[in-house]
PDB file of C-alpha atoms in Angstrom:
ATOM      1  CA  MET L 119      79.804  65.955 140.873  1.00 46.00           C
ATOM      2  CA  ARG L 120      78.163  64.007 143.677  1.00 45.00           C
ATOM      3  CA  LYS L 121      75.016  66.154 143.403  1.00 42.00           C
ATOM      4  CA  ILE L 122      74.819  65.438 139.665  1.00 39.00           C
ATOM      5  CA  LEU L 123      75.140  61.686 140.244  1.00 37.00           C
ATOM      6  CA  LEU L 124      72.454  61.777 142.917  1.00 36.00           C
ATOM      7  CA  ALA L 125      70.155  63.709 140.578  1.00 38.00           C
ATOM      8  CA  VAL L 126      70.694  61.176 137.783  1.00 35.00           C
ATOM      9  CA  PHE L 127      70.056  58.311 140.227  1.00 33.00           C
ATOM     10  CA  PHE L 128      66.802  59.975 141.343  1.00 33.00           C
ATOM     11  CA  VAL L 129      65.586  60.408 137.749  1.00 34.00           C
ATOM     12  CA  LEU L 130      66.344  56.762 136.983  1.00 34.00           C
ATOM     13  CA  CYS L 131      64.446  55.647 140.088  1.00 36.00           C
ATOM     14  CA  VAL L 132      61.422  57.715 139.096  1.00 34.00           C
ATOM     15  CA  SER L 133      61.549  56.289 135.560  1.00 33.00           C
ATOM     16  CA  VAL L 134      61.731  52.702 136.825  1.00 34.00           C
ATOM     17  CA  ASN L 135      58.992  53.238 139.401  1.00 32.00           C
ATOM     18  CA  THR L 136      56.644  54.765 136.813  1.00 35.00           C
ATOM     19  CA  PHE L 137      55.620  51.271 135.811  1.00 38.00           C
ATOM     20  CA  ALA L 138      55.926  49.749 139.269  1.00 38.00           C
ATOM     21  CA  ASP L 139      53.352  52.311 140.437  1.00 44.00           C
ATOM     22  CA  GLY L 140      50.874  51.122 137.812  1.00 56.00           C
ATOM     23  CA  LYS L 141      51.185  53.795 135.127  1.00 81.00           C
ATOM     24  CA  LEU L 142      50.596  52.452 131.655  1.00 90.00           C
ATOM     25  CA  PRO L 143      53.116  52.698 128.820  1.00 92.00           C
ATOM     26  CA  ARG L 144      52.031  54.872 125.911  1.00 92.00           C
ATOM     27  CA  TYR L 145      52.501  52.404 123.048  1.00 93.00           C
ATOM     28  CA  LEU L 146      51.853  48.755 122.168  1.00 93.00           C
ATOM     29  CA  ILE L 147      53.890  47.708 119.131  1.00 92.00           C
ATOM     30  CA  ASP L 148      54.368  44.195 117.754  1.00 90.00           C
ATOM     31  CA  GLY L 149      53.273  42.720 121.090  1.00 91.00           C
ATOM     32  CA  CYS L 150      55.682  44.910 123.092  1.00 93.00           C
ATOM     33  CA  PHE L 151      55.049  47.919 125.341  1.00 94.00           C
ATOM     34  CA  PHE L 152      56.965  51.199 125.151  1.00 93.00           C
ATOM     35  CA  ASN L 153      56.821  54.559 126.882  1.00 93.00           C
ATOM     36  CA  GLU L 154      58.433  56.218 123.844  1.00 92.00           C
ATOM     37  CA  LEU L 155      58.541  55.201 120.196  1.00 90.00           C
ATOM     38  CA  PRO L 156      61.542  52.959 119.522  1.00 89.00           C
ATOM     39  CA  SER L 157      64.277  54.632 117.507  1.00 86.00           C
ATOM     40  CA  GLY L 158      64.624  53.552 113.892  1.00 81.00           C
ATOM     41  CA  MET L 159      60.994  52.471 113.570  1.00 80.00           C
ATOM     42  CA  SER L 160      59.710  52.643 110.000  1.00 69.00           C
ATOM     43  CA  ASN L 161      56.790  54.906 109.107  1.00 66.00           C
ATOM     44  CA  GLU L 162      55.693  52.707 106.218  1.00 63.00           C
ATOM     45  CA  ASN L 163      52.284  50.999 106.540  1.00 67.00           C
ATOM     46  CA  ARG L 164      51.957  52.293 110.089  1.00 78.00           C
ATOM     47  CA  MET L 165      48.463  52.557 111.570  1.00 82.00           C
ATOM     48  CA  THR L 166      47.673  53.838 115.063  1.00 87.00           C
ATOM     49  CA  ILE L 167      44.683  52.487 116.986  1.00 84.00           C
ATOM     50  CA  THR L 168      43.545  54.048 120.251  1.00 86.00           C
ATOM     51  CA  LEU L 169      42.755  51.404 122.872  1.00 87.00           C
ATOM     52  CA  SER L 170      40.692  52.225 125.974  1.00 82.00           C
ATOM     53  CA  ASP L 171      39.577  50.309 129.028  1.00 80.00           C
ATOM     54  CA  GLN L 172      36.512  50.739 131.229  1.00 73.00           C
ATOM     55  CA  ASP L 173      38.372  53.146 133.523  1.00 78.00           C
ATOM     56  CA  GLY L 174      39.301  55.553 130.748  1.00 79.00           C
ATOM     57  CA  ASN L 175      42.955  54.479 130.448  1.00 87.00           C
ATOM     58  CA  HIS L 176      44.462  54.663 126.969  1.00 87.00           C
ATOM     59  CA  ILE L 177      47.246  52.990 125.005  1.00 92.00           C
ATOM     60  CA  TRP L 178      48.156  53.611 121.374  1.00 90.00           C
ATOM     61  CA  ALA L 179      48.523  50.349 119.469  1.00 90.00           C
ATOM     62  CA  ILE L 180      50.651  50.746 116.351  1.00 89.00           C
ATOM     63  CA  LYS L 181      49.829  48.234 113.640  1.00 86.00           C
ATOM     64  CA  GLY L 182      51.913  47.267 110.609  1.00 82.00           C
ATOM     65  CA  VAL L 183      55.325  47.506 112.314  1.00 86.00           C
ATOM     66  CA  LYS L 184      57.750  44.613 112.753  1.00 87.00           C
ATOM     67  CA  LEU L 185      60.308  45.345 115.454  1.00 89.00           C
ATOM     68  CA  THR L 186      63.890  44.153 115.466  1.00 90.00           C
ATOM     69  CA  ASP L 187      65.244  42.066 118.328  1.00 90.00           C
ATOM     70  CA  GLU L 188      67.271  45.081 119.451  1.00 90.00           C
ATOM     71  CA  GLN L 189      64.154  47.273 119.599  1.00 90.00           C
ATOM     72  CA  LYS L 190      62.243  44.602 121.520  1.00 90.00           C
ATOM     73  CA  ARG L 191      64.999  44.418 124.131  1.00 90.00           C
ATOM     74  CA  LYS L 192      64.250  48.048 125.001  1.00 91.00           C
ATOM     75  CA  ALA L 193      60.570  47.384 125.626  1.00 92.00           C
ATOM     76  CA  VAL L 194      58.905  47.658 129.025  1.00 94.00           C
ATOM     77  CA  LYS L 195      58.746  44.253 130.687  1.00 92.00           C
ATOM     78  CA  LYS L 196      55.342  42.688 130.245  1.00 91.00           C
ATOM     79  CA  GLU L 197      55.105  41.838 133.952  1.00 91.00           C
ATOM     80  CA  ASP L 198      55.465  45.555 134.766  1.00 92.00           C
ATOM     81  CA  VAL L 199      52.437  46.528 132.658  1.00 93.00           C
ATOM     82  CA  PRO L 200      49.061  46.436 134.465  1.00 90.00           C
ATOM     83  CA  ASN L 201      46.672  44.043 132.672  1.00 87.00           C
ATOM     84  CA  ALA L 202      49.163  43.455 129.858  1.00 91.00           C
ATOM     85  CA  ASP L 203      47.299  40.444 128.429  1.00 89.00           C
ATOM     86  CA  PHE L 204      44.078  42.472 128.326  1.00 87.00           C
ATOM     87  CA  TRP L 205      45.711  45.213 126.210  1.00 90.00           C
ATOM     88  CA  ILE L 206      47.330  42.711 123.852  1.00 90.00           C
ATOM     89  CA  LYS L 207      44.016  40.905 123.284  1.00 86.00           C
ATOM     90  CA  LEU L 208      42.166  44.203 122.861  1.00 85.00           C
ATOM     91  CA  ALA L 209      44.667  45.274 120.196  1.00 87.00           C
ATOM     92  CA  LYS L 210      44.189  41.999 118.317  1.00 84.00           C
ATOM     93  CA  ASP L 211      40.397  42.343 118.466  1.00 83.00           C
ATOM     94  CA  ARG L 212      40.507  45.907 117.159  1.00 81.00           C
ATOM     95  CA  GLU L 213      42.876  44.873 114.358  1.00 83.00           C
ATOM     96  CA  TRP L 214      40.460  42.064 113.455  1.00 79.00           C
ATOM     97  CA  LEU L 215      37.619  44.595 113.275  1.00 77.00           C
ATOM     98  CA  ILE L 216      39.629  46.869 110.975  1.00 77.00           C
ATOM     99  CA  GLU L 217      40.689  43.978 108.743  1.00 77.00           C
ATOM    100  CA  MET L 218      37.103  42.735 108.525  1.00 74.00           C
ATOM    101  CA  ASN L 219      35.922  46.175 107.452  1.00 69.00           C
ATOM    102  CA  LYS L 220      38.730  46.417 104.886  1.00 72.00           C
ATOM    103  CA  ALA L 221      37.893  42.983 103.453  1.00 69.00           C
ATOM    104  CA  ASN L 222      34.209  43.826 103.239  1.00 66.00           C
ATOM    105  CA  SER L 223      35.009  47.119 101.511  1.00 62.00           C
ATOM    106  CA  MET L 224      37.175  45.366  98.936  1.00 61.00           C
ATOM    107  CA  SER L 225      34.485  42.769  98.283  1.00 55.00           C
ATOM    108  CA  LYS L 226      31.881  45.576  98.209  1.00 51.00           C
ATOM    109  CA  LYS L 227      29.853  43.835 100.882  1.00 55.00           C
ATOM    110  CA  HIS L 228      27.324  46.320 102.212  1.00 56.00           C
ATOM    111  CA  ASN L 229      26.365  46.896 105.792  1.00 69.00           C
ATOM    112  CA  ILE L 230      23.123  45.364 106.988  1.00 79.00           C
ATOM    113  CA  ALA L 231      20.287  47.653 105.967  1.00 83.00           C
ATOM    114  CA  GLU L 232      16.621  48.112 106.711  1.00 88.00           C
ATOM    115  CA  GLY L 233      14.576  45.669 104.651  1.00 89.00           C
ATOM    116  CA  ASP L 234      17.277  42.969 104.581  1.00 91.00           C
ATOM    117  CA  THR L 235      16.408  39.477 105.770  1.00 91.00           C
ATOM    118  CA  ILE L 236      18.972  38.082 108.187  1.00 93.00           C
ATOM    119  CA  GLY L 237      20.828  34.858 107.437  1.00 91.00           C
ATOM    120  CA  GLN L 238      21.128  31.723 109.517  1.00 93.00           C
ATOM    121  CA  PHE L 239      22.887  32.129 112.849  1.00 94.00           C
ATOM    122  CA  SER L 240      23.465  30.234 116.081  1.00 95.00           C
ATOM    123  CA  VAL L 241      25.219  31.654 119.157  1.00 96.00           C
ATOM    124  CA  LYS L 242      25.398  30.908 122.880  1.00 96.00           C
ATOM    125  CA  ASP L 243      24.889  33.402 125.663  1.00 96.00           C
ATOM    126  CA  VAL L 244      27.092  33.509 128.770  1.00 96.00           C
ATOM    127  CA  ASP L 245      24.770  31.033 130.504  1.00 96.00           C
ATOM    128  CA  GLY L 246      25.057  28.491 127.688  1.00 96.00           C
ATOM    129  CA  HIS L 247      21.606  29.097 126.156  1.00 96.00           C
ATOM    130  CA  VAL L 248      21.516  28.811 122.357  1.00 96.00           C
ATOM    131  CA  TRP L 249      20.006  31.630 120.306  1.00 96.00           C
ATOM    132  CA  ASP L 250      19.249  31.002 116.640  1.00 95.00           C
ATOM    133  CA  ASN L 251      16.680  31.719 113.952  1.00 92.00           C
ATOM    134  CA  ALA L 252      14.244  29.162 115.340  1.00 92.00           C
ATOM    135  CA  SER L 253      14.400  30.365 118.950  1.00 90.00           C
ATOM    136  CA  THR L 254      13.949  34.031 117.991  1.00 91.00           C
ATOM    137  CA  LYS L 255      11.277  33.587 115.307  1.00 88.00           C
ATOM    138  CA  GLY L 256       7.894  34.995 116.320  1.00 91.00           C
ATOM    139  CA  HIS L 257       9.447  37.678 118.536  1.00 93.00           C
ATOM    140  CA  ALA L 258      11.169  40.929 117.688  1.00 95.00           C
ATOM    141  CA  LEU L 259      14.926  40.787 118.250  1.00 97.00           C
ATOM    142  CA  VAL L 260      17.228  43.647 119.259  1.00 98.00           C
ATOM    143  CA  LEU L 261      20.998  43.276 118.885  1.00 98.00           C
ATOM    144  CA  ASN L 262      23.271  45.766 120.639  1.00 98.00           C
ATOM    145  CA  PHE L 263      26.945  45.564 119.593  1.00 97.00           C
ATOM    146  CA  TRP L 264      29.498  46.890 122.072  1.00 96.00           C
ATOM    147  CA  TYR L 265      32.969  46.363 123.522  1.00 91.00           C
ATOM    148  CA  ILE L 266      34.622  47.366 126.779  1.00 89.00           C
ATOM    149  CA  GLY L 267      36.645  50.234 125.308  1.00 84.00           C
ATOM    150  CA  CYS L 268      33.532  51.987 123.958  1.00 89.00           C
ATOM    151  CA  GLY L 269      32.557  54.737 126.409  1.00 89.00           C
ATOM    152  CA  PRO L 270      29.240  55.630 124.694  1.00 93.00           C
ATOM    153  CA  CYS L 271      28.285  51.930 124.717  1.00 95.00           C
ATOM    154  CA  ILE L 272      28.774  51.707 128.460  1.00 94.00           C
ATOM    155  CA  LYS L 273      27.075  55.031 129.125  1.00 95.00           C
ATOM    156  CA  GLU L 274      23.860  54.007 127.351  1.00 97.00           C
ATOM    157  CA  MET L 275      23.505  50.650 129.131  1.00 98.00           C
ATOM    158  CA  PRO L 276      21.278  51.767 132.029  1.00 97.00           C
ATOM    159  CA  GLU L 277      18.942  53.593 129.612  1.00 97.00           C
ATOM    160  CA  ILE L 278      18.543  50.821 127.039  1.00 98.00           C
ATOM    161  CA  SER L 279      18.067  48.282 129.835  1.00 97.00           C
ATOM    162  CA  LYS L 280      14.719  49.992 130.511  1.00 97.00           C
ATOM    163  CA  TRP L 281      13.538  48.800 127.100  1.00 97.00           C
ATOM    164  CA  LYS L 282      13.114  45.283 128.484  1.00 95.00           C
ATOM    165  CA  ASP L 283      10.509  46.502 130.963  1.00 94.00           C
ATOM    166  CA  GLU L 284       8.621  48.430 128.278  1.00 95.00           C
ATOM    167  CA  CYS L 285       8.788  45.636 125.694  1.00 95.00           C
ATOM    168  CA  PRO L 286       8.812  42.325 127.612  1.00 94.00           C
ATOM    169  CA  ASP L 287       7.988  40.230 124.509  1.00 94.00           C
ATOM    170  CA  VAL L 288      11.152  41.296 122.680  1.00 96.00           C
ATOM    171  CA  ASN L 289      14.454  39.396 122.787  1.00 97.00           C
ATOM    172  CA  PHE L 290      17.333  41.719 123.704  1.00 98.00           C
ATOM    173  CA  LEU L 291      20.872  40.452 123.020  1.00 98.00           C
ATOM    174  CA  ALA L 292      24.081  42.370 123.719  1.00 98.00           C
ATOM    175  CA  VAL L 293      26.930  41.191 121.501  1.00 97.00           C
ATOM    176  CA  THR L 294      30.620  41.709 122.283  1.00 96.00           C
ATOM    177  CA  TYR L 295      33.888  40.118 121.219  1.00 92.00           C
ATOM    178  CA  ASN L 296      35.241  40.538 124.768  1.00 91.00           C
ATOM    179  CA  SER L 297      35.198  37.565 127.133  1.00 91.00           C
ATOM    180  CA  PHE L 298      32.738  37.174 129.980  1.00 94.00           C
ATOM    181  CA  ASP L 299      35.515  37.761 132.518  1.00 92.00           C
ATOM    182  CA  GLU L 300      36.266  41.080 130.808  1.00 90.00           C
ATOM    183  CA  ILE L 301      32.670  42.302 130.705  1.00 94.00           C
ATOM    184  CA  LYS L 302      31.122  40.967 133.915  1.00 94.00           C
ATOM    185  CA  ASN L 303      32.076  43.905 136.152  1.00 94.00           C
ATOM    186  CA  ILE L 304      30.792  46.448 133.629  1.00 94.00           C
ATOM    187  CA  VAL L 305      27.532  44.562 133.136  1.00 96.00           C
ATOM    188  CA  LYS L 306      26.987  44.392 136.886  1.00 96.00           C
ATOM    189  CA  ARG L 307      27.956  48.013 137.555  1.00 96.00           C
ATOM    190  CA  GLN L 308      25.757  49.354 134.755  1.00 96.00           C
ATOM    191  CA  ASN L 309      22.847  47.014 135.542  1.00 96.00           C
ATOM    192  CA  PHE L 310      22.907  45.958 131.894  1.00 97.00           C
ATOM    193  CA  SER L 311      19.946  43.604 131.647  1.00 96.00           C
ATOM    194  CA  PHE L 312      20.350  42.473 128.028  1.00 98.00           C
ATOM    195  CA  THR L 313      21.277  38.815 127.523  1.00 97.00           C
ATOM    196  CA  GLN L 314      25.037  38.800 126.945  1.00 98.00           C
ATOM    197  CA  ILE L 315      26.619  37.108 123.933  1.00 97.00           C
ATOM    198  CA  ALA L 316      30.315  37.328 124.831  1.00 96.00           C
ATOM    199  CA  ASP L 317      33.540  36.282 123.131  1.00 92.00           C
ATOM    200  CA  ASN L 318      31.702  36.174 119.815  1.00 90.00           C
ATOM    201  CA  LYS L 319      32.625  37.455 116.361  1.00 89.00           C
ATOM    202  CA  THR L 320      30.066  35.534 114.303  1.00 90.00           C
ATOM    203  CA  LEU L 321      27.343  38.177 114.492  1.00 93.00           C
ATOM    204  CA  TRP L 322      29.829  41.018 113.955  1.00 92.00           C
ATOM    205  CA  GLU L 323      30.873  39.436 110.671  1.00 88.00           C
ATOM    206  CA  MET L 324      27.333  38.483 109.708  1.00 89.00           C
ATOM    207  CA  PHE L 325      26.016  42.035 110.137  1.00 90.00           C
ATOM    208  CA  ASN L 326      29.287  43.697 109.055  1.00 87.00           C
ATOM    209  CA  VAL L 327      29.454  45.812 112.224  1.00 89.00           C
ATOM    210  CA  PHE L 328      32.593  47.897 112.686  1.00 82.00           C
ATOM    211  CA  GLN L 329      31.293  50.910 114.636  1.00 87.00           C
ATOM    212  CA  THR L 330      29.935  50.887 118.167  1.00 92.00           C
ATOM    213  CA  PRO L 331      27.463  51.097 119.606  1.00 96.00           C
ATOM    214  CA  THR L 332      25.382  49.636 116.791  1.00 96.00           C
ATOM    215  CA  THR L 333      21.813  48.591 117.569  1.00 97.00           C
ATOM    216  CA  ILE L 334      19.773  46.526 115.120  1.00 97.00           C
ATOM    217  CA  LEU L 335      16.034  45.843 115.310  1.00 97.00           C
ATOM    218  CA  ILE L 336      14.762  42.684 113.587  1.00 97.00           C
ATOM    219  CA  ASP L 337      11.070  41.860 113.286  1.00 95.00           C
ATOM    220  CA  LYS L 338       9.295  38.576 114.003  1.00 93.00           C
ATOM    221  CA  ASP L 339       9.984  37.288 110.474  1.00 92.00           C
ATOM    222  CA  GLY L 340      13.706  38.015 110.500  1.00 93.00           C
ATOM    223  CA  VAL L 341      13.560  41.285 108.545  1.00 95.00           C
ATOM    224  CA  VAL L 342      15.732  44.219 109.654  1.00 96.00           C
ATOM    225  CA  ARG L 343      13.504  47.171 110.537  1.00 96.00           C
ATOM    226  CA  LYS L 344      15.950  49.691 111.994  1.00 96.00           C
ATOM    227  CA  VAL L 345      19.713  50.157 112.294  1.00 95.00           C
ATOM    228  CA  THR L 346      21.196  52.787 114.623  1.00 95.00           C
ATOM    229  CA  ILE L 347      24.916  53.565 114.691  1.00 94.00           C
ATOM    230  CA  GLY L 348      26.103  55.652 117.615  1.00 95.00           C
ATOM    231  CA  THR L 349      23.970  56.888 120.470  1.00 96.00           C
ATOM    232  CA  ASN L 350      22.270  59.996 121.805  1.00 96.00           C
ATOM    233  CA  ASP L 351      18.901  60.765 123.384  1.00 96.00           C
ATOM    234  CA  TYR L 352      17.159  61.222 120.037  1.00 97.00           C
ATOM    235  CA  LYS L 353      18.517  57.968 118.597  1.00 97.00           C
ATOM    236  CA  LEU L 354      17.520  56.050 121.719  1.00 97.00           C
ATOM    237  CA  GLN L 355      13.993  57.467 121.630  1.00 97.00           C
ATOM    238  CA  GLU L 356      13.593  56.646 117.931  1.00 97.00           C
ATOM    239  CA  MET L 357      14.833  53.087 118.418  1.00 97.00           C
ATOM    240  CA  LEU L 358      12.494  52.493 121.358  1.00 97.00           C
ATOM    241  CA  LYS L 359       9.587  53.849 119.303  1.00 97.00           C
ATOM    242  CA  ALA L 360      10.447  51.437 116.470  1.00 97.00           C
ATOM    243  CA  ILE L 361      10.786  48.500 118.879  1.00 97.00           C
ATOM    244  CA  LYS L 362       7.308  49.170 120.288  1.00 96.00           C
ATOM    245  CA  GLU L 363       5.813  49.381 116.793  1.00 95.00           C
ATOM    246  CA  VAL L 364       7.458  46.152 115.620  1.00 94.00           C
ATOM    247  CA  SER L 365       6.569  44.343 118.831  1.00 91.00           C
ATOM    248  CA  ALA L 366       2.927  45.360 118.569  1.00 87.00           C
ATOM    249  CA  ALA L 367       2.623  44.359 114.897  1.00 79.00           C
ATOM    250  CA  ARG L 368       0.638  41.199 114.158  1.00 67.00           C
TER     251      ARG L 368
END
């Protein structure tokens, strides 16, 4: 009997220390963290979103579920979850992206396409400089949309940063809905030389971007010349070729 009690005590200690040692829970539901799905949770209107951080850690955020007080009492304590506020904000941002796409689909708003003329915009970079139609007119403009949970976005950063050296007359803006504090280490580590527009959703909504990375090339008159969704060597080469052609055009 004593051996059984000791074994149970050991298992409980391991379970408690799982979070103390920095291991992430598996689920984020209604603002609460869980290692297992709460019992009695409804399957109706449930949507699962995979969240990732820059280190490759994952949490499944389950959207469309309202937990009871009893279920919430069984959640992992927020203070025991590494970077809990980061995961909660990331889940909200991803939900916003999904809702934006759904709303645009219902209103039949199309994605930005080659040949479209961009609308009026005004955003600030992380240094406080304002970028708008007037400040970008007369120069080609490249917009690269990314977020910190997008592995392909981060992987391509060193390569697309070389574009600035090859096309010095072009304005290169990287656009993310993450805050500067969230992106600064990635930008530094990847030597990402694009001007950073952080904590911004205006351009995402304006260009109806919901997949990343998305890179958009706009000519000197504000006309979209190329849109690339996703990344690979061929896509990067084709975009660079288009940037050079647009930049050289009179």
